[in-house]
Coordinates of C-alpha atoms and ligand atoms in Angstrom, one line a residue:
M1 CA 14.3 4.2 17.9
R2 CA 10.6 5.0 16.1
I3 CA 10.2 6.3 12.9
L4 CA 6.9 8.4 11.6
G5 CA 7.2 8.6 7.4
I6 CA 4.7 10.2 5.3
E7 CA 4.6 9.5 1.9
S8 CA 3.0 12.9 -0.5
S9 CA 4.8 12.5 -4.0
C10 CA 1.9 11.2 -6.1
D11 CA -1.6 10.5 -5.0
E12 CA -1.3 8.4 -2.3
T13 CA -1.3 9.8 1.4
G14 CA 0.7 7.7 3.5
V15 CA 1.7 7.8 6.8
A16 CA 4.0 5.2 9.1
L17 CA 5.7 4.4 12.0
V18 CA 8.5 1.5 12.2
E19 CA 10.8 0.7 15.5
T20 CA 13.6 0.0 14.7
T21 CA 15.4 -3.7 16.1
E22 CA 18.6 -4.4 18.4
A23 CA 19.5 -7.6 16.1
G24 CA 17.4 -7.1 12.3
W25 CA 15.7 -5.3 10.5
P26 CA 13.4 -2.1 11.4
Q27 CA 9.7 -3.3 12.1
L28 CA 5.9 -1.9 10.8
L29 CA 4.3 -1.0 13.8
A30 CA 1.2 0.6 12.2
H31 CA 0.5 2.7 8.6
A32 CA -2.2 3.8 7.1
L33 CA -2.6 5.2 4.0
H34 CA -5.7 7.4 1.6
S35 CA -6.3 6.7 -1.7
Q36 CA -6.5 9.3 -3.9
I37 CA -7.4 7.4 -6.7
E38 CA -11.4 7.8 -6.8
M39 CA -11.1 11.6 -7.2
H40 CA -9.0 12.0 -10.2
Q41 CA -11.2 9.6 -12.0
A42 CA -13.1 12.1 -13.6
Y43 CA -10.3 13.5 -14.5
G44 CA -8.0 10.6 -16.5
G45 CA -5.3 10.7 -14.6
V46 CA -4.0 12.9 -11.4
V47 CA -4.2 16.4 -11.3
P48 CA -1.6 18.2 -9.0
E49 CA -3.3 20.4 -7.6
L50 CA -6.4 18.5 -6.4
A51 CA -3.6 15.6 -5.3
S52 CA -1.9 18.1 -2.9
R53 CA -5.0 20.1 -1.4
D54 CA -5.8 16.1 -0.7
H55 CA -2.6 15.9 0.9
I56 CA -2.9 18.4 3.0
R57 CA -6.8 17.1 4.1
R58 CA -5.9 13.8 4.9
V59 CA -2.3 13.8 6.4
L60 CA -2.6 14.8 10.3
P61 CA -6.0 12.4 10.5
L62 CA -3.3 9.9 8.7
T63 CA -0.5 10.7 11.5
R64 CA -3.3 10.5 14.4
E65 CA -4.9 6.9 12.9
V66 CA -1.2 5.6 13.0
M67 CA -0.2 6.6 16.8
A68 CA -3.7 5.3 17.5
R69 CA -3.2 2.0 16.1
A70 CA 0.2 1.4 17.5
G71 CA -0.5 2.6 20.3
H72 CA 2.0 5.9 20.9
T73 CA 1.6 9.2 21.2
L74 CA 3.5 11.9 19.2
A75 CA 6.1 12.2 22.3
D76 CA 6.8 8.9 21.4
V77 CA 8.5 9.6 17.5
D78 CA 12.4 9.8 17.9
V79 CA 12.7 10.9 13.6
V80 CA 10.0 12.2 11.1
A81 CA 10.8 10.9 7.7
Y82 CA 9.2 12.5 5.0
T83 CA 9.2 11.9 0.5
R84 CA 11.8 14.9 -0.3
G85 CA 11.3 13.7 -4.0
P86 CA 10.7 12.8 -6.8
G87 CA 7.1 13.6 -7.9
L88 CA 5.1 16.2 -8.1
A89 CA 6.7 19.2 -6.8
G90 CA 3.5 20.6 -5.3
A91 CA 2.5 17.0 -3.2
L92 CA 6.0 16.4 -2.2
L93 CA 5.9 20.3 -0.6
V94 CA 2.7 19.0 1.3
G95 CA 4.8 16.3 2.8
S96 CA 7.9 17.6 3.8
G97 CA 5.9 20.7 5.2
V98 CA 4.2 19.1 7.5
A99 CA 6.9 17.1 8.7
C100 CA 9.2 19.4 9.3
A101 CA 6.6 21.2 11.1
L102 CA 5.6 18.2 12.8
A103 CA 9.0 17.6 13.7
A104 CA 10.2 20.6 14.6
S105 CA 7.3 20.9 17.4
L106 CA 8.3 17.9 18.5
G107 CA 11.8 19.5 18.9
K108 CA 13.0 16.5 17.2
P109 CA 15.0 15.8 13.5
V110 CA 13.8 15.4 10.1
M111 CA 15.2 13.1 7.1
G112 CA 14.4 13.3 3.4
I113 CA 13.8 10.4 1.8
H114 CA 14.0 9.3 -1.8
H115 CA 10.6 7.5 -3.2
L116 CA 12.0 5.0 -5.0
E117 CA 14.3 3.7 -2.1
G118 CA 11.4 3.3 -0.4
H119 CA 9.9 1.6 -2.9
L120 CA 13.5 -0.4 -3.1
L121 CA 13.7 -1.0 0.4
S122 CA 10.3 -2.1 1.3
P123 CA 10.4 -6.0 0.6
F124 CA 12.4 -5.8 3.5
L125 CA 8.8 -5.4 5.4
S126 CA 7.7 -8.7 4.0
A127 CA 8.1 -11.6 6.2
D128 CA 10.6 -13.2 4.1
P129 CA 12.9 -10.2 3.9
P130 CA 15.7 -10.8 0.9
Q131 CA 19.7 -10.3 1.8
F132 CA 22.1 -8.7 0.6
P133 CA 23.2 -8.7 -3.0
F134 CA 20.3 -8.4 -5.4
V135 CA 18.9 -7.0 -8.4
A136 CA 15.9 -5.3 -8.1
L137 CA 13.6 -4.5 -11.0
L138 CA 11.7 -1.3 -10.3
V139 CA 8.3 -0.9 -12.3
S140 CA 6.2 1.8 -10.8
G141 CA 3.8 4.7 -12.6
G142 CA 7.0 6.7 -13.6
H143 CA 9.4 4.4 -13.8
T144 CA 11.4 1.4 -14.8
Q145 CA 14.8 0.8 -13.2
L146 CA 17.0 -2.3 -13.5
M147 CA 19.9 -1.9 -10.1
R148 CA 22.1 -3.8 -8.8
V149 CA 21.9 -3.1 -4.8
D150 CA 24.8 -4.4 -2.7
G151 CA 23.6 -3.0 0.4
V152 CA 21.8 0.3 1.5
G153 CA 22.4 3.2 -0.1
R154 CA 25.0 0.5 -2.8
Y155 CA 22.8 1.4 -5.7
A156 CA 23.9 0.9 -9.4
L157 CA 21.9 1.6 -12.1
L158 CA 21.7 -1.4 -14.7
G159 CA 19.2 0.1 -17.5
E160 CA 16.5 1.8 -17.2
T161 CA 13.3 2.6 -19.3
I162 CA 14.1 5.3 -22.2
D163 CA 10.8 6.9 -22.9
D164 CA 7.7 5.7 -21.2
A165 CA 7.3 3.3 -17.2
A166 CA 5.9 0.5 -17.5
G167 CA 2.7 1.0 -15.7
E168 CA 3.0 4.1 -17.8
A169 CA 2.7 1.8 -20.8
F170 CA -0.6 -0.1 -18.9
D171 CA -2.4 3.5 -17.8
K172 CA -2.3 4.5 -21.5
S173 CA -2.7 1.5 -23.1
A174 CA -6.0 0.6 -20.6
K175 CA -6.9 4.5 -21.7
L176 CA -7.1 3.3 -24.7
M177 CA -9.7 1.1 -23.9
G178 CA -11.8 3.2 -22.0
L179 CA -10.6 1.3 -18.4
P180 CA -10.5 4.1 -15.5
Y181 CA -7.4 5.7 -14.1
P182 CA -5.1 4.1 -12.8
G183 CA -5.6 1.2 -15.7
G184 CA -3.0 -0.8 -14.7
P185 CA -4.9 -2.7 -12.0
G186 CA -7.6 -2.9 -14.2
L187 CA -6.1 -4.1 -17.9
S188 CA -4.5 -6.9 -15.6
R189 CA -8.0 -8.0 -14.3
L190 CA -9.3 -7.9 -18.0
A191 CA -6.2 -10.0 -19.3
E192 CA -7.1 -13.2 -17.6
Q193 CA -10.6 -13.1 -19.8
G194 CA -8.5 -13.0 -23.1
N195 CA -5.9 -15.1 -25.2
P196 CA -2.5 -13.1 -25.1
A197 CA -1.8 -14.4 -28.2
T198 CA -4.5 -13.0 -30.5
Y199 CA -2.4 -9.7 -31.6
K200 CA 1.0 -9.8 -32.1
L201 CA 2.6 -6.3 -30.4
P202 CA 6.1 -5.5 -30.3
R203 CA 8.3 -5.6 -28.1
P204 CA 11.0 -3.0 -28.1
L205 CA 14.5 -3.2 -26.9
L206 CA 14.0 -6.9 -26.2
H207 CA 17.3 -8.1 -28.5
S208 CA 18.8 -4.1 -28.1
G209 CA 21.9 -6.6 -26.3
D210 CA 21.2 -3.8 -23.1
L211 CA 19.4 -3.5 -19.9
D212 CA 17.2 -0.8 -21.7
F213 CA 13.4 -0.5 -21.7
S214 CA 11.6 1.7 -23.8
F215 CA 7.3 1.1 -23.8
A216 CA 6.8 4.4 -26.3
G217 CA 5.8 1.8 -29.3
L218 CA 4.2 -0.2 -27.4
K219 CA 1.2 1.8 -27.2
T220 CA 1.0 3.0 -30.1
A221 CA 0.8 0.1 -31.1
V222 CA -2.0 -1.2 -28.9
L223 CA -3.9 2.8 -30.0
T224 CA -2.6 1.5 -33.4
Q225 CA -5.6 -2.0 -32.9
C226 CA -7.5 -0.3 -31.6
K227 CA -8.5 2.2 -34.5
K228 CA -8.9 -1.6 -36.4
L229 CA -11.3 -2.2 -33.6
G230 CA -13.4 0.3 -33.4
P231 CA -15.6 0.5 -30.9
V232 CA -15.5 -3.0 -29.6
A233 CA -11.7 -2.1 -28.2
H234 CA -13.6 -0.3 -25.7
T235 CA -16.8 -1.8 -25.3
E236 CA -17.5 -4.1 -22.2
G237 CA -17.8 -7.3 -22.2
A238 CA -16.3 -7.4 -26.0
P239 CA -14.0 -11.0 -26.1
E240 CA -11.7 -8.3 -28.8
R241 CA -11.2 -5.9 -25.4
A242 CA -10.2 -8.4 -23.2
D243 CA -7.8 -10.3 -26.1
L244 CA -6.1 -7.0 -26.6
A245 CA -5.9 -6.8 -22.8
A246 CA -4.1 -9.6 -22.7
S247 CA -2.1 -8.9 -25.3
T248 CA -0.4 -6.4 -24.5
Q249 CA 0.0 -7.3 -20.8
A250 CA 1.6 -10.0 -22.8
A251 CA 4.3 -7.6 -24.0
I252 CA 5.0 -5.7 -20.7
V253 CA 5.4 -8.6 -19.0
E254 CA 7.8 -10.6 -21.7
V255 CA 9.9 -7.4 -21.9
L256 CA 10.4 -6.9 -18.2
T257 CA 11.0 -10.9 -17.4
R258 CA 13.7 -11.8 -20.2
K259 CA 15.5 -8.9 -19.5
A260 CA 15.5 -9.5 -15.5
M261 CA 16.4 -12.8 -15.6
T262 CA 19.9 -10.9 -18.4
A263 CA 20.6 -8.3 -15.4
L264 CA 21.0 -12.1 -13.6
K265 CA 23.2 -13.9 -15.5
E266 CA 24.9 -10.6 -15.9
T267 CA 25.6 -9.8 -12.6
G268 CA 25.8 -13.7 -11.6
L269 CA 23.6 -13.0 -8.3
Q270 CA 21.3 -15.2 -7.4
R271 CA 18.3 -12.4 -6.0
L272 CA 16.0 -10.5 -7.2
V273 CA 13.7 -8.3 -6.0
V274 CA 10.2 -7.1 -7.4
A275 CA 9.0 -3.4 -6.4
G276 CA 7.0 -0.7 -7.7
G277 CA 3.2 -0.8 -8.1
V278 CA 3.6 -2.6 -10.9
G279 CA 5.2 -5.6 -9.0
A280 CA 1.8 -6.2 -8.0
N281 CA 0.7 -8.0 -11.2
R282 CA -0.6 -11.0 -11.0
E283 CA 0.9 -12.1 -14.4
L284 CA 4.5 -10.2 -13.8
R285 CA 4.7 -12.4 -10.4
R286 CA 3.9 -16.0 -12.1
Q287 CA 6.1 -15.8 -15.0
L288 CA 9.0 -14.2 -13.1
N289 CA 8.6 -17.5 -10.2
A290 CA 8.8 -20.2 -13.0
L291 CA 11.7 -18.4 -14.4
C292 CA 13.3 -17.9 -11.3
E293 CA 12.5 -21.1 -9.5
K294 CA 14.5 -22.5 -13.0
A295 CA 17.3 -20.3 -12.6
G296 CA 17.8 -21.6 -9.4
V297 CA 17.1 -17.4 -8.2
R298 CA 15.4 -16.4 -4.9
V299 CA 12.7 -13.7 -5.4
H300 CA 10.9 -11.6 -3.3
Y301 CA 8.1 -8.8 -3.4
P302 CA 7.0 -6.7 -0.9
E303 CA 3.8 -7.6 0.7
L304 CA 1.2 -6.6 -1.8
H305 CA -0.8 -4.0 0.2
L306 CA 2.4 -2.6 -0.1
C307 CA 3.6 -2.4 -3.5
T308 CA 2.1 0.8 -4.8
D309 CA 2.7 4.1 -2.3
N310 CA 3.0 4.1 1.1
G311 CA 3.9 5.7 4.4
A312 CA 5.6 2.3 5.2
M313 CA 7.9 2.0 3.5
I314 CA 9.4 5.9 3.6
A315 CA 10.0 5.4 7.1
M316 CA 11.4 1.2 6.5
A317 CA 14.3 3.5 4.1
A318 CA 14.5 6.2 6.7
A319 CA 15.3 3.6 10.1
M320 CA 17.4 1.5 7.3
R321 CA 19.7 4.4 6.6
L322 CA 20.1 5.3 9.9
Q323 CA 20.9 2.1 11.1
A324 CA 23.5 1.7 8.1
G325 CA 24.9 5.2 9.3
L326 CA 24.5 6.5 6.1
Q327 CA 22.0 9.5 6.7
G328 CA 21.6 11.3 10.3
A329 CA 18.3 12.7 10.8
E330 CA 19.2 16.5 11.9
P331 CA 16.7 19.8 13.3
R332 CA 17.3 21.5 10.0
Y333 CA 13.9 22.5 9.5
S334 CA 14.7 24.6 6.1
F335 CA 13.0 21.7 3.9
D336 CA 13.8 21.3 -0.2
V337 CA 11.8 19.4 -2.2
K338 CA 13.2 17.1 -5.4
P339 CA 10.6 16.6 -7.9
R340 CA 13.4 15.3 -11.0
W341 CA 15.8 13.0 -8.4
P342 CA 17.6 10.2 -10.0
L343 CA 18.6 7.6 -7.6
Q344 CA 22.2 7.4 -8.3
D345 CA 21.6 10.6 -6.6
I346 CA 22.0 8.7 -3.1
A347 CA 23.9 5.8 -4.2
V348 CA 27.4 6.2 -1.5
E349 CA 29.3 4.4 -4.0
S350 CA 29.5 3.4 -7.5
V351 CA 29.7 -0.6 -7.8
Ligands
KG4_1 O1 4.6 2.5 -7.8 P1 3.4 2.8 -7.7 O2 2.2 3.4 -6.2 O3 3.3 4.8 -7.8 C1 4.6 5.4 -8.6 O4 5.4 5.7 -7.7 O5 4.5 6.0 -9.8 O6 2.6 2.5 -9.1 C2 2.1 2.9 -9.8 C3 1.3 2.5 -11.5 C4 0.4 2.6 -12.3 O7 1.0 3.2 -13.2 C5 -0.9 1.3 -11.7 O8 -1.1 1.5 -12.9 C6 0.6 0.5 -11.9 O9 1.6 0.9 -10.8 N1 0.1 -1.3 -11.2 C7 -0.2 -1.7 -11.9 C8 -1.0 -3.6 -10.7 N2 -0.9 -2.5 -10.0 C9 -0.8 -0.9 -9.8 N3 0.4 -2.3 -13.3 C10 -0.3 -3.7 -13.8 N4 -1.0 -4.1 -12.6 C11 -0.9 -4.5 -11.6 N5 -1.5 -4.9 -10.7
ZN2 ZN1 6.0 5.1 -6.3

């Protein structure tokens, strides 16, 4: 069975073709991606209307590219999957509208997929896929959650952010330092030249005794520090700026790693899966790898290029849901999207 996946929840248009196999996990045949980052950079963040319009322009050429790369035609597609939510309403509507129109024209069924389930299952596309059960640290631009995952669809929330997401903390701090949107990758590159011990920034909720996160206070502390530093805080080449970037990254990474390790200890699980855009962060990976090795825990990441939004994770989640018998693919083209959609809502059972 071949599943076409379409992702359009935010600022990346992603299309992919995945094939289920007799034994083992579904395999990625081809994927293509267009990032809108450059277009939004002039505005310092995602402009929803521009995002929707660009998805319209990109989705069909990307689909043709994927089919050509995979050596297939649309007639070989058995199911069309799309991101149903959460995300920007207009952007989601483009992907769902195109998916349903395409499926209707081919006489094939459709599946609406949860974006975070896509991230969560994306490490199954890697050469070293995890095994259930595991703890998942989901760290993206909009979400920061620790989940216990016992199987496809078997998700229990252990903790989450009560305000900003980890990616948001990276992006907002980076903006204060004059780095272009999205600031996460730029801030982490700058941090490599700085000293993380220079500025004492807060580690919110580190000792809260639960697995929740809070990053809003950190952004305020970075703002205060920027004001104290004056122009050097956003001057290219200023050592103070690199030190502030390193100190900010250290605060975010320490909270994420400490809470992830506590979740592993509390659940007694021996596997950790890290997913979402912030999972590409090198320092986070370095520290998690070291801590997990010490604790005898296996840690899995998606392939680096599949950490941020992409169509492969949507096609993969659809394929895994089909294989698990959790969701049928239906020839029902009256789509609706869910801009706000907690992952727990699709859990088949609480663990
Ligand atoms: O998962 P994703 O592509 O989109 C959402 O679903 O939100 O995550 C995007 C987020 C952005 O906040 C971006 O700054 C962050 O992931 N990010 C990073 C890195 N690469 C992407 N943050 C820190 N270090 C990175 N290397
Ligand atoms: Zn995402």
